[in-house]
XYZ file of C-alpha atoms in Angstrom:
625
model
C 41.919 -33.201 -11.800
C 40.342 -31.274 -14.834
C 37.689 -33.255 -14.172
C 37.247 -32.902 -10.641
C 37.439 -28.342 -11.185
C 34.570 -28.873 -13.951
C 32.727 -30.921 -11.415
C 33.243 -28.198 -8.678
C 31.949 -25.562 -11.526
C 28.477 -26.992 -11.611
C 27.112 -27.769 -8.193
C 24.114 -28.953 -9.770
C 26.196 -31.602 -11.496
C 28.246 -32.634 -8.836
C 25.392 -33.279 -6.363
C 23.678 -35.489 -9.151
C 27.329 -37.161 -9.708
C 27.969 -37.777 -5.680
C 24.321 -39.043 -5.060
C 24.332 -41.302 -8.302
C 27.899 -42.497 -6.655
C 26.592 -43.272 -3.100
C 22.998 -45.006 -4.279
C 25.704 -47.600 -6.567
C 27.419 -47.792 -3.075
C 25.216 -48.352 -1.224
C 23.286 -50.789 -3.525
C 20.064 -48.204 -3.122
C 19.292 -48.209 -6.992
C 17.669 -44.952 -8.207
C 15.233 -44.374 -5.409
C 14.993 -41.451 -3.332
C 17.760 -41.572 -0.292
C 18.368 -38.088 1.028
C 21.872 -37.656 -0.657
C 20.637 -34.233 -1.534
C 20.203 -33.542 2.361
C 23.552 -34.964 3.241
C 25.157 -33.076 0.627
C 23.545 -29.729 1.704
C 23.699 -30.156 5.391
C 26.118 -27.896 7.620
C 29.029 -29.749 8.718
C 32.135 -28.555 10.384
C 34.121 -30.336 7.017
C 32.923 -28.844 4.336
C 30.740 -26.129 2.755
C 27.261 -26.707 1.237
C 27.723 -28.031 -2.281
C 24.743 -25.239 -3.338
C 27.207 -22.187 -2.628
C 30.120 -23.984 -4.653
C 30.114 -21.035 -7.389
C 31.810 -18.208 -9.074
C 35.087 -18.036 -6.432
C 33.608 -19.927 -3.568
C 33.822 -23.044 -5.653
C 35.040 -26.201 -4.018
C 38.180 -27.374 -4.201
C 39.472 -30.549 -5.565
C 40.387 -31.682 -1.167
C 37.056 -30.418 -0.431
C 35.419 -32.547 -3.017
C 36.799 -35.246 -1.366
C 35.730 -34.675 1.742
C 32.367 -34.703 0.625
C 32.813 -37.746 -1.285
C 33.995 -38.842 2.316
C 30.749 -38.130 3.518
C 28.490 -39.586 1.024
C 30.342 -42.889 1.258
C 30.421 -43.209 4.506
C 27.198 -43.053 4.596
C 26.689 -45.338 1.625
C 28.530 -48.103 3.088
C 26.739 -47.732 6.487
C 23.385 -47.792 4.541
C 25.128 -51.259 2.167
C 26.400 -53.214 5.344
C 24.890 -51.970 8.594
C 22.310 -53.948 9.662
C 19.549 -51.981 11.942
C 17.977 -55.462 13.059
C 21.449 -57.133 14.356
C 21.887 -55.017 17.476
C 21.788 -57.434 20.331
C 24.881 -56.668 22.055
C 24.342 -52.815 21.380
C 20.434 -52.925 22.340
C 21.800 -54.619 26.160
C 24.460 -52.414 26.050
C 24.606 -48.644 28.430
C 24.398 -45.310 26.664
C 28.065 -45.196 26.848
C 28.892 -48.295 25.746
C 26.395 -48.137 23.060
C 27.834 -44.735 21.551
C 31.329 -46.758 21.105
C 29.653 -49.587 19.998
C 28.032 -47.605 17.326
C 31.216 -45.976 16.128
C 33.106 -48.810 16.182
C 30.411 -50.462 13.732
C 31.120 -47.484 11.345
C 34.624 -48.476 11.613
C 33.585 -51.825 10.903
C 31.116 -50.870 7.892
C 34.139 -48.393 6.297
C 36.408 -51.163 6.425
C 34.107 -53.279 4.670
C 34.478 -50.897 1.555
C 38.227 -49.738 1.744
C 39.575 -53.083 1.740
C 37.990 -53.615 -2.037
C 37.874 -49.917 -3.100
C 40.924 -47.803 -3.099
C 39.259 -44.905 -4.236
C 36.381 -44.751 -0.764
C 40.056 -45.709 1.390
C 41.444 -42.285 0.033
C 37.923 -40.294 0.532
C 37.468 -41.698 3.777
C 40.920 -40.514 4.749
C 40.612 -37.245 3.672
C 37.426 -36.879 5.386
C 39.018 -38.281 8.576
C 42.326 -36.103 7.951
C 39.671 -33.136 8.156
C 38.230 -33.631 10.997
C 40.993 -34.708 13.278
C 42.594 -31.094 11.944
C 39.637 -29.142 13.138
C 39.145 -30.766 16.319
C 43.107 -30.188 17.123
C 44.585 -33.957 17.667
C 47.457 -33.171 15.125
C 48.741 -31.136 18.036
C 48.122 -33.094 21.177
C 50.119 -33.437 24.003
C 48.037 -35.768 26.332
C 45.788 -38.045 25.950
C 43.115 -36.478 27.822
C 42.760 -34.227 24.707
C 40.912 -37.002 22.802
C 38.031 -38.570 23.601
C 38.174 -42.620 24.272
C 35.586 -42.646 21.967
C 37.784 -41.916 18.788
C 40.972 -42.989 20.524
C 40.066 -46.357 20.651
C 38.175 -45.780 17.496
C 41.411 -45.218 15.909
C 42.808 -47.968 16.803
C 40.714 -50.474 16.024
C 40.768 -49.015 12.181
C 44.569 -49.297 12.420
C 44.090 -52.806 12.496
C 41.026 -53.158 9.905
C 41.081 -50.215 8.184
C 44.714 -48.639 8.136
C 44.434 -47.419 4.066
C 42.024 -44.599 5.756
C 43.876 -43.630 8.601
C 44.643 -39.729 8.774
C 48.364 -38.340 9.169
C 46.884 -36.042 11.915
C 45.783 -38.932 13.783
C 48.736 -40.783 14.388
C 49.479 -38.508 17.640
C 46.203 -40.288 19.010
C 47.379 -43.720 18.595
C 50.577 -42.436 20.233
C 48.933 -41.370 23.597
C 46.719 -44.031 24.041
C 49.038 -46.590 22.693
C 50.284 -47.915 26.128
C 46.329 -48.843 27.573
C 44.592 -49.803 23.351
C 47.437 -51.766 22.156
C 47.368 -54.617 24.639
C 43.895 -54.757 24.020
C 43.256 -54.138 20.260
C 46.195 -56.450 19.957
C 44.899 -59.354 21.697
C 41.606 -58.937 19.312
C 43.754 -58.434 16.184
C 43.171 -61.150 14.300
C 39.283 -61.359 15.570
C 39.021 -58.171 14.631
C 39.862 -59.054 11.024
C 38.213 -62.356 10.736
C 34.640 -61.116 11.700
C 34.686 -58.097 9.852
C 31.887 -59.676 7.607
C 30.039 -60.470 10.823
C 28.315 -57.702 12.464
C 27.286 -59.625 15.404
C 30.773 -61.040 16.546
C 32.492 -57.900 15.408
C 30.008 -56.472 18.198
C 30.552 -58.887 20.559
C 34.139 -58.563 20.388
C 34.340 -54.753 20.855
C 31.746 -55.217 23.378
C 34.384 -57.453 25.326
C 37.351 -55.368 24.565
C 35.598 -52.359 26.068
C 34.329 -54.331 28.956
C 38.671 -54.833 29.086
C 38.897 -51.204 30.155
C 36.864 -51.609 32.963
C 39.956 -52.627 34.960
C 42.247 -50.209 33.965
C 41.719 -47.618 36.609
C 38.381 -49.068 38.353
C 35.608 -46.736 39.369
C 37.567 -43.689 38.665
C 36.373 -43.726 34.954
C 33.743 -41.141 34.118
C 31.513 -40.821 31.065
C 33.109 -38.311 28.443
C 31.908 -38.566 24.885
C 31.560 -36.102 21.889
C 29.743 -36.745 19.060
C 31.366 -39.838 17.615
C 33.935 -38.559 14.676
C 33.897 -42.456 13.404
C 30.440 -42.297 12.698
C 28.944 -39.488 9.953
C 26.222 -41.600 9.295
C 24.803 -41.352 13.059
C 23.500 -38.688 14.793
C 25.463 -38.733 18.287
C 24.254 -36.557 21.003
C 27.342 -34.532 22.891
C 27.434 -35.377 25.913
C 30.761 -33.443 27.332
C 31.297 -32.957 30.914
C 31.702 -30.312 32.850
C 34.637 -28.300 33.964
C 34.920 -29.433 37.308
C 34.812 -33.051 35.859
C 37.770 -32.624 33.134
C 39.870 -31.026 35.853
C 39.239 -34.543 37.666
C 40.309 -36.523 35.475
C 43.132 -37.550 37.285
C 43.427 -40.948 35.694
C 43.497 -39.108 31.969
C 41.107 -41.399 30.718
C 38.461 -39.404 29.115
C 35.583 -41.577 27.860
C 34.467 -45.004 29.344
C 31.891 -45.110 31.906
C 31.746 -47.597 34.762
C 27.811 -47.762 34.633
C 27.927 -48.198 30.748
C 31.088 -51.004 31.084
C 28.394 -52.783 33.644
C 25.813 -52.683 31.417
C 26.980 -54.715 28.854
C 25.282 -58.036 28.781
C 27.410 -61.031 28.554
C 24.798 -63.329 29.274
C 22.513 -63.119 26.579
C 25.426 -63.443 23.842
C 27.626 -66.311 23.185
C 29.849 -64.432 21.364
C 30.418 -62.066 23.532
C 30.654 -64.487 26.785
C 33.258 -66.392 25.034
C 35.832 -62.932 24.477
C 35.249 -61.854 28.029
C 36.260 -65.103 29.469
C 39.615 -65.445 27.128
C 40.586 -61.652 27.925
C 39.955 -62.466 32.011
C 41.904 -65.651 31.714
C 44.645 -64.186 29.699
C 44.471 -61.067 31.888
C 44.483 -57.511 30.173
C 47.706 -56.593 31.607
C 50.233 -59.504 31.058
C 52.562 -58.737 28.769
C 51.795 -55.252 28.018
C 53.456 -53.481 25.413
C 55.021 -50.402 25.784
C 54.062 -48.815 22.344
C 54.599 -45.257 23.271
C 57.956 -46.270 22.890
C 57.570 -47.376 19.685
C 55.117 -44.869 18.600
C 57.108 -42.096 19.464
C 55.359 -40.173 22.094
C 56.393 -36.984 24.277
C 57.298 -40.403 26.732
C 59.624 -41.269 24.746
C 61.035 -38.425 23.629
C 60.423 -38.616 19.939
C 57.828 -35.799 18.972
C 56.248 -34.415 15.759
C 55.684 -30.961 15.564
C 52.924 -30.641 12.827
C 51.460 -33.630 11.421
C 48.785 -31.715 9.273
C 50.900 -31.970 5.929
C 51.828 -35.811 6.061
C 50.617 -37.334 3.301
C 50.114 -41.212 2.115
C 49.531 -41.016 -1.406
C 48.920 -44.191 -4.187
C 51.790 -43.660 -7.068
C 48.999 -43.616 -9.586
C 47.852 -39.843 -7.915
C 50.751 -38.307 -7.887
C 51.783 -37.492 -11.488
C 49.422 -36.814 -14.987
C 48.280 -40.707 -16.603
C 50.628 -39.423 -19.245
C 54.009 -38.693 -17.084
C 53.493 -41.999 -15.707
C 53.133 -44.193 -19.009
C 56.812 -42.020 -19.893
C 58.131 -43.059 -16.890
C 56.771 -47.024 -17.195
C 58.123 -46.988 -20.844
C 61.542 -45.969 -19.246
C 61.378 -48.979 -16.492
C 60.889 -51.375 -19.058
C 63.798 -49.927 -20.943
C 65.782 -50.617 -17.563
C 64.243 -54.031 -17.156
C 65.405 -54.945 -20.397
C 69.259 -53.461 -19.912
C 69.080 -55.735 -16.652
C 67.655 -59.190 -18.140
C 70.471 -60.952 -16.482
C 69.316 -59.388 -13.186
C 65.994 -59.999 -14.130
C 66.319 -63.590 -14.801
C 68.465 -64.419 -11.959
C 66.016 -63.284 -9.544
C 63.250 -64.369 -10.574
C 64.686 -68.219 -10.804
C 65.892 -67.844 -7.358
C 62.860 -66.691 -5.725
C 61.133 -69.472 -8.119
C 63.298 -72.271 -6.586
C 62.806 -70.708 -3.002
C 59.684 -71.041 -3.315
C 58.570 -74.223 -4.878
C 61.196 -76.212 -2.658
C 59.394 -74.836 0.375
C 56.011 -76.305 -0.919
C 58.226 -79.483 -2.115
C 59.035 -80.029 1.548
C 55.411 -79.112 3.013
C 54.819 -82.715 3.466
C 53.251 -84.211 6.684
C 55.096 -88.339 6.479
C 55.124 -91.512 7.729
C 51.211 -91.880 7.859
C 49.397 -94.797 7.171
C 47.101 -93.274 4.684
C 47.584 -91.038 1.633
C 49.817 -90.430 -1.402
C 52.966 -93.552 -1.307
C 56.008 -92.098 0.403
C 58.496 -93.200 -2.746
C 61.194 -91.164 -0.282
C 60.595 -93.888 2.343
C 60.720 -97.081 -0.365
C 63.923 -97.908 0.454
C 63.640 -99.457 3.830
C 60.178 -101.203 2.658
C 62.568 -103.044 0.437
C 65.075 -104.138 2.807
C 62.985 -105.377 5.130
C 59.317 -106.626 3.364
C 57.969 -106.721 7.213
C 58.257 -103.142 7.500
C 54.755 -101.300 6.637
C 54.682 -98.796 3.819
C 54.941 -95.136 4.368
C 52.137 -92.560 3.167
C 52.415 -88.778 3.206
C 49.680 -86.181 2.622
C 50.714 -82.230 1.588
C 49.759 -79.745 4.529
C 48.554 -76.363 3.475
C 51.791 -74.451 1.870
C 53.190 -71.775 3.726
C 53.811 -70.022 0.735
C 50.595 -69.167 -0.315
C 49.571 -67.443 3.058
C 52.800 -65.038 3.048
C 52.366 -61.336 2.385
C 55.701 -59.671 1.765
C 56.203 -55.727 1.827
C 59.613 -54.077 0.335
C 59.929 -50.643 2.121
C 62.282 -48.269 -0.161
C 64.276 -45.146 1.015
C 63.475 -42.599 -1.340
C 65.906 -40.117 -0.257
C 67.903 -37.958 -2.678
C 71.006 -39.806 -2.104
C 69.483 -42.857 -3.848
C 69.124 -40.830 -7.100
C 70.564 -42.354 -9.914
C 71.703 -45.744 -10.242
C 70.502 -46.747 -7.225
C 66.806 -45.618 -7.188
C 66.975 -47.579 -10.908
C 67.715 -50.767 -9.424
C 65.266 -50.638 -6.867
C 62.587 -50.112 -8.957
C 63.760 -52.816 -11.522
C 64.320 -55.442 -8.159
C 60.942 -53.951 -7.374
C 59.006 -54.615 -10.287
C 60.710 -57.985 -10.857
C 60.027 -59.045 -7.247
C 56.227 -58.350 -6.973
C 55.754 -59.975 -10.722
C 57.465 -62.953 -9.453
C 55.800 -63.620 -6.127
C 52.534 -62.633 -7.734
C 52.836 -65.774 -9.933
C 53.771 -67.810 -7.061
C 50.879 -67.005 -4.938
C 52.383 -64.372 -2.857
C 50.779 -61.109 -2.481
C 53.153 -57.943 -2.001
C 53.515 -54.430 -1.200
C 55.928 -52.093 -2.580
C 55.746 -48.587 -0.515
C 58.673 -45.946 -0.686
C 58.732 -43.212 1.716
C 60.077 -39.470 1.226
C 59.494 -36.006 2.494
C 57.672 -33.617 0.679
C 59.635 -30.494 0.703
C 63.432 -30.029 1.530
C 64.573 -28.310 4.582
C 61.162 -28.506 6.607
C 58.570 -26.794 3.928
C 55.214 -25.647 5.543
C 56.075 -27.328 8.871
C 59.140 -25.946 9.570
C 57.436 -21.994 8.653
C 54.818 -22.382 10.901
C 57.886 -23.549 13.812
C 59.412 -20.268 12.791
C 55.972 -18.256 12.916
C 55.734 -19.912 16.668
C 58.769 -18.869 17.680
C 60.999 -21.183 17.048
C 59.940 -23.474 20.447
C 63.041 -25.212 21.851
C 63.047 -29.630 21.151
C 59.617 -29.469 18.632
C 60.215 -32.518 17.192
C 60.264 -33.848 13.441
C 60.236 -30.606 11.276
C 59.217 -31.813 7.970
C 56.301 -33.397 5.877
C 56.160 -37.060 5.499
C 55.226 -38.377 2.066
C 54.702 -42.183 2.117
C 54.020 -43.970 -1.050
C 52.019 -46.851 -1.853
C 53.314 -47.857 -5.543
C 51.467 -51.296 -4.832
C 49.343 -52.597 -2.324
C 48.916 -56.348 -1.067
C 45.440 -56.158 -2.683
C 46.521 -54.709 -6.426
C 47.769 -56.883 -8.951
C 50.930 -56.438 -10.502
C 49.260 -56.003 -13.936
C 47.204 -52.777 -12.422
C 50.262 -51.311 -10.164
C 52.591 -51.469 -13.381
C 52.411 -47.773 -13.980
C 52.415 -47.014 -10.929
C 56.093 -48.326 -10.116
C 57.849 -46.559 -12.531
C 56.870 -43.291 -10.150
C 59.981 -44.270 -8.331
C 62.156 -42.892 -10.986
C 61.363 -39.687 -10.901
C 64.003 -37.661 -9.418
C 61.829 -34.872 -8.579
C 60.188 -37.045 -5.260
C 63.555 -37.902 -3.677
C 63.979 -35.696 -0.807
C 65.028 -36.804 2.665
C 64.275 -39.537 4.602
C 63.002 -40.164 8.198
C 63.534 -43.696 8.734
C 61.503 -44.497 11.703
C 57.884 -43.109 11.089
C 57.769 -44.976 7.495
C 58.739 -48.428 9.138
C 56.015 -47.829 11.741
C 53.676 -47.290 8.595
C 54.614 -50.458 6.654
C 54.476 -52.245 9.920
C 51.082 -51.090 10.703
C 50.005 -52.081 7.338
C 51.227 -55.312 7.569
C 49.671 -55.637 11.142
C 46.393 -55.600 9.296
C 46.973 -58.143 7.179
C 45.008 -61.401 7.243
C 48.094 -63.353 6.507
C 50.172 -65.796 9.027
C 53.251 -64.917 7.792
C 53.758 -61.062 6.736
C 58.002 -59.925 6.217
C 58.856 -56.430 5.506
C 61.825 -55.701 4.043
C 63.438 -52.487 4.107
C 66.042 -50.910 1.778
C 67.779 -47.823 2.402
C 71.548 -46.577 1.581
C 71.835 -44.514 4.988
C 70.548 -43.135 8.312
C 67.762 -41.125 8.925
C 68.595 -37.752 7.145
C 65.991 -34.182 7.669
C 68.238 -31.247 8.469
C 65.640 -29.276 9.882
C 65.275 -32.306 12.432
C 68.314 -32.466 13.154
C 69.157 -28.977 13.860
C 66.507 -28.377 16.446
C 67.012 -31.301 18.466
C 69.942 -32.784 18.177
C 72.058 -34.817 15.125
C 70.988 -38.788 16.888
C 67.407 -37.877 17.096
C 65.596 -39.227 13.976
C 68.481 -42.566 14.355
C 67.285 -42.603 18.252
C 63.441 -42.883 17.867
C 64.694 -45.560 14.223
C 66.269 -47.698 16.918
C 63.589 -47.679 19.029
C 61.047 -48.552 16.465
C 63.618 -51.523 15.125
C 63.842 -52.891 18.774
C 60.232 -53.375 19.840
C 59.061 -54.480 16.387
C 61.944 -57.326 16.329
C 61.155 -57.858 19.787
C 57.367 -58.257 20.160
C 55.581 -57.910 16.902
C 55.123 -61.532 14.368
C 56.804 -59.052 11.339
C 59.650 -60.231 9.926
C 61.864 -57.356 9.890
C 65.376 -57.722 7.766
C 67.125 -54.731 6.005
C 69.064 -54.229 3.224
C 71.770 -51.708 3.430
C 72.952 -50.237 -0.140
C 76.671 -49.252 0.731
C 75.853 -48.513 4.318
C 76.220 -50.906 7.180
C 72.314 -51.153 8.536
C 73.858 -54.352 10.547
C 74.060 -52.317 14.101
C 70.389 -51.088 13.299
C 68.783 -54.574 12.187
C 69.251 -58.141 13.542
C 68.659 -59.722 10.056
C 70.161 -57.534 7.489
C 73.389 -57.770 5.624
C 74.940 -54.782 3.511
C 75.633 -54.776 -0.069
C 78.679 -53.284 -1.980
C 76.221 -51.476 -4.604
C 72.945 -51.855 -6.717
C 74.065 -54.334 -9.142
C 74.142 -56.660 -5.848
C 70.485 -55.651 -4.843
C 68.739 -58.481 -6.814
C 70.395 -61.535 -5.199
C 69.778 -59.536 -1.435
C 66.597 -58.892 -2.000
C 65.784 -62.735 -2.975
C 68.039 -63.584 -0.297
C 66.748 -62.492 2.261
C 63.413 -63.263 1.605
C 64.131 -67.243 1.068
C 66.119 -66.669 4.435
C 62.994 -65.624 5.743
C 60.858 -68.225 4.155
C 63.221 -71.040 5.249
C 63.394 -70.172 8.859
C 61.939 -72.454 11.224
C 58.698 -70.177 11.608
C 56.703 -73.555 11.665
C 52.993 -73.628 12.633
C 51.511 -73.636 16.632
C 48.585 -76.532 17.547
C 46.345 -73.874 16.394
C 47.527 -73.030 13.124
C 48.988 -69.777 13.807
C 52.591 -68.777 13.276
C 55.248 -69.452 16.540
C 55.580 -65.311 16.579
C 52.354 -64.551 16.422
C 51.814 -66.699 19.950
C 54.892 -64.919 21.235
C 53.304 -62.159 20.191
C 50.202 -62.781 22.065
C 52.071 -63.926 25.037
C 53.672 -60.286 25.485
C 57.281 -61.487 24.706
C 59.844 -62.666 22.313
C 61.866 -65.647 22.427
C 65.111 -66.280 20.205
């Protein structure tokens, strides 16, 4: 932070630091790029970098904005590649526009998934803009563009460490006619990331997808793309007289551009289209504005401008969080018997499933000594072989989602983070990656969000009245070794406020959702219901549990999570299907490793393809038992 006011001091300094940052981006080397024009160019974001002086001087969010900037455009500049634009160059000037943001979704990906650091600039810079164009406070969809609507969700699935707070009102609207499609194209979406072509092709089909969503009535609405600050998008918003017609509420597609798009001269793209017209866009559609929470559905959120996801290691001084590791290990050490017994039992859990990941009775391979016994009784019969399929195991990701309320202060928060710790150490040297997130609020009683309710008025039913903190103490992609310090965050009293329940299990689910992984299992813990009083108050004491159950129901019943909870002295058995409740924390190890070799064990098995039996649920648009 010191760091970051110096830099803001010397504008001379920080322009050389930001354009020495985005040439190593961008793999440039020390030529001339422009940085210094970026950096000085107006922009609705952020002031020029020149006039950052005396008591105009930038602060530390704006820095980060601008870091936003500069490695956005560094990564478009690192991975874009201006010869590979087939599908865009056949492409309509519609299409082409969300083609072209889509590919800076695409290129932005590319560098969050490897560097937290451009996730969190890229997110601020995002968080920004959504602010100043107004989507924190949407109340229909034909407030946002299609362009960044279905920009958004697309980086939901491949990019969801950058996603803004202010945008989740966007994915909301639009959820009910994206989801079906982005879903479809999830795990496409993910594999060709790397591929600039097929990533084309594919968005070029899943556009071509909204073609039949309300036929000829779709005009042409675009702004200039907010998913692309590297381009230079011409605004081409309609008229009065054509927004009042938008009867269908579907801003931004155009039939001419949809027609345009060649799937002739691609293979690629040919071979999408036909699997989204046999499967049909609109079997088994989703109804995620239920799970979302939109006005729909009755779950709102009044201000969304203050939410916050924040890594553990930015929260507190290098120096507060080495005190509060030192104190974890204390804790790990009073708890050895805890410690050890979980760790064996997640140890035997696992290696028995790999012990049993044996394909048999083949007639070529490693002997089958299992199978011996009836070669010896009867010499006639041929000998058995087996060979070891791929292990399960190894292509799990498992996410522990922990209340951080106020009521788990104490012994209870302790535990946690000791199960914690000792869980992602454990399935880190078994091959497993894992997540640890906690989620919080960042002021009691409302904060910010509930004054500016007050300043309005106090409007009758505004929604959730508080502001969300969500933490990431360890991602799927950080090793346990790097995450250490940031774990023992969770005992620090000072971040347990109250807890709203559904929006954070919609935000580890999401996350997971992005995975490349076959098998992904979040696990929640909490120790009670939803709990914000300002919530509460202003619409009603089942509100917050209402929109929880909601979110429960349609990820248990159409998503391929594995969803189980852990209740800490509170029944969560009426909320989740697999859950069980627990007496008190000295009881949380054995749950915790539990119910994750009850997950592991179940019969999720593998489909002809290689994908998981819920996934192809998943893709059919329903959920069998």
């Amino acid at each position: 932070m010191n760091a970051q006011r110096s830099a803001a001091a010397r504008p001379v300094e920080l322009k050389r630091v930001l354009s020495a940052a985005g040439r190593a981006l961008a793999a440039r080397g020390a030529g001339p790029f422009g940085w210094e024009e970026l950096l000085d160019s107006p922009a609705p974001t952020t002031r020029k970098v020149g006039r950052a002086c005396g008591d105009d001087e930038l602060s530390s969010a704006e820095i980060r904005v601008l870091r936003g900037r500069v490695d956005a455009q560094a990564l478009h500049v690192r991975h874009h590649d201006p010869h590979q634009g087939d599908v865009m160059s056949t492409a309509g000037e519609v299409v082409a526009t969300l083609l072209a943001a889509l590919e800076e979704v695409r290129v932005q990906a590319l560098g969050a998934r490897v560097m937290p650091g451009v996730a969190d600039n890229l997110r601020e810079l995002l968080q920004r803009q959504c602010t100043e164009r107004g989507y924190h406070t949407i109340q229909h969809r034909r407030e946002v563009p299609l362009l960044d609507a279905l920009a958004f969700h697309v980086r939901a699935i491949v990019a969801p460490q950058t996603l803004p707070p202010a945008a989740m009102r966007v994915l909301s609207a639009w959820a009910d006619i994206l989801e079906p499609l982005t879903c479809r194209l999830r795990e496409r979406l993910v594999a060709e990331l790397d591929e600039q072509e097929l990533f084309a092709a594919t968005c070029a089909a899943m556009i071509a997808g909204l073609g039949h969503i309300e036929g000829d009535s779709i005009v042409p609405v675009v702004r200039r793309p907010l998913h692309s600050p590297a381009l230079q998008a011409e605004d081409l918003a309609p008229s009065e007289a054509q927004r009042e017609s938008l009867s269908a509420s579907v801003p931004f597609a155009g039939n001419q551009g949809l027609a345009a798009v060649s799937v002739e001269r691609r293979t690629p793209t040919r071979r999408v289209r036909t699997e989204l017209d046999q499967g049909g866009v609109s079997d088994g559609r989703a109804d995620f504005a239920t799970i979302a929470g939109s006005d729909a559905a009755g779950y709102r959120v009044f201000d969304a401008t203050c939410d916050v996801v924040r890594d553990a290691l930015e929260l507190r001084p290098a120096e507060e969080l080495a005190r509060l590791r030192a104190r974890l290990d204390e804790l790990v050490v009073q708890h050895s018997h805890l410690v050890a017994r979980l760790a064996n039992r997640l140890r035997r859990s696992l290696l028995a499933l790999e012990r049993q990941d044996w394909t048999r009775d083949l007639d070529e391979g490693g002997l089958d000594t299992s199978r011996l016994a009836r070669a010896v009784a009867d010499p006639a019969f041929p000998l058995s072989y087996r060979q070891q399929r791929d292990v399960h195991t190894r292509d799990t990701v498992v996410s522990v989602l922990i209340d951080n309320s106020g009521s788990m202060a104490g012994t209870p928060i302790e535990t946690a983070a000791v199960c914690a710790d000792i869980l992602a150490r454990t399935l880190e040297r078994c091959g497993v990656r894992s997540e640890i997130l906690g989620f919080t609020t960042a002021a009691w009683k409302g904060g910010q969000v509930r004054e500016r309710w007050v300043a309005a008025g106090r409007p009758p039913h505004p929604g959730r009245l508080n502001e969300l903190l969500h933490i990431v103490y360890k991602s799927a992609e950080t090793s346990w070794r790097r995450a250490r310090d940031g774990l023992g965050l969770m005992l620090d009293a000072s971040l347990l406020k109250e807890n709203i329940d559904g929006e954070a299990v919609l935000w580890a689910h999401q996350r997971l959702l992005a995975r490349p992984e076959r098998r992904r299992i979040l696990i929640v813990v909490s120790d009670g219901e939803p709990a914000d009083e300002t919530s509460r108050d202003a619409n009603g004491a089942a509100y917050l549990e209402r929109h929880l159950r909601r979110v429960i129901a349609a990820i248990e019943s159409r998503s391929p999570v594995h969803l189980c909870a852990i209740g800490v002295g509170h029944d969560v058995t009426r909320h989740y299907r697999r859950s069980l409740t627990i007496d008190g924390p000295g009881q949380l190890g054995d749950a915790l490793a539990g119910q994750l070799a009850r997950v592991l064990g179940e019969d999720g098995g593998n489909t002809a393809d290689g994908r998981s039996v819920a996934q192809a649920r998943w893709r059919a648009g329903h959920w069998q038992e």
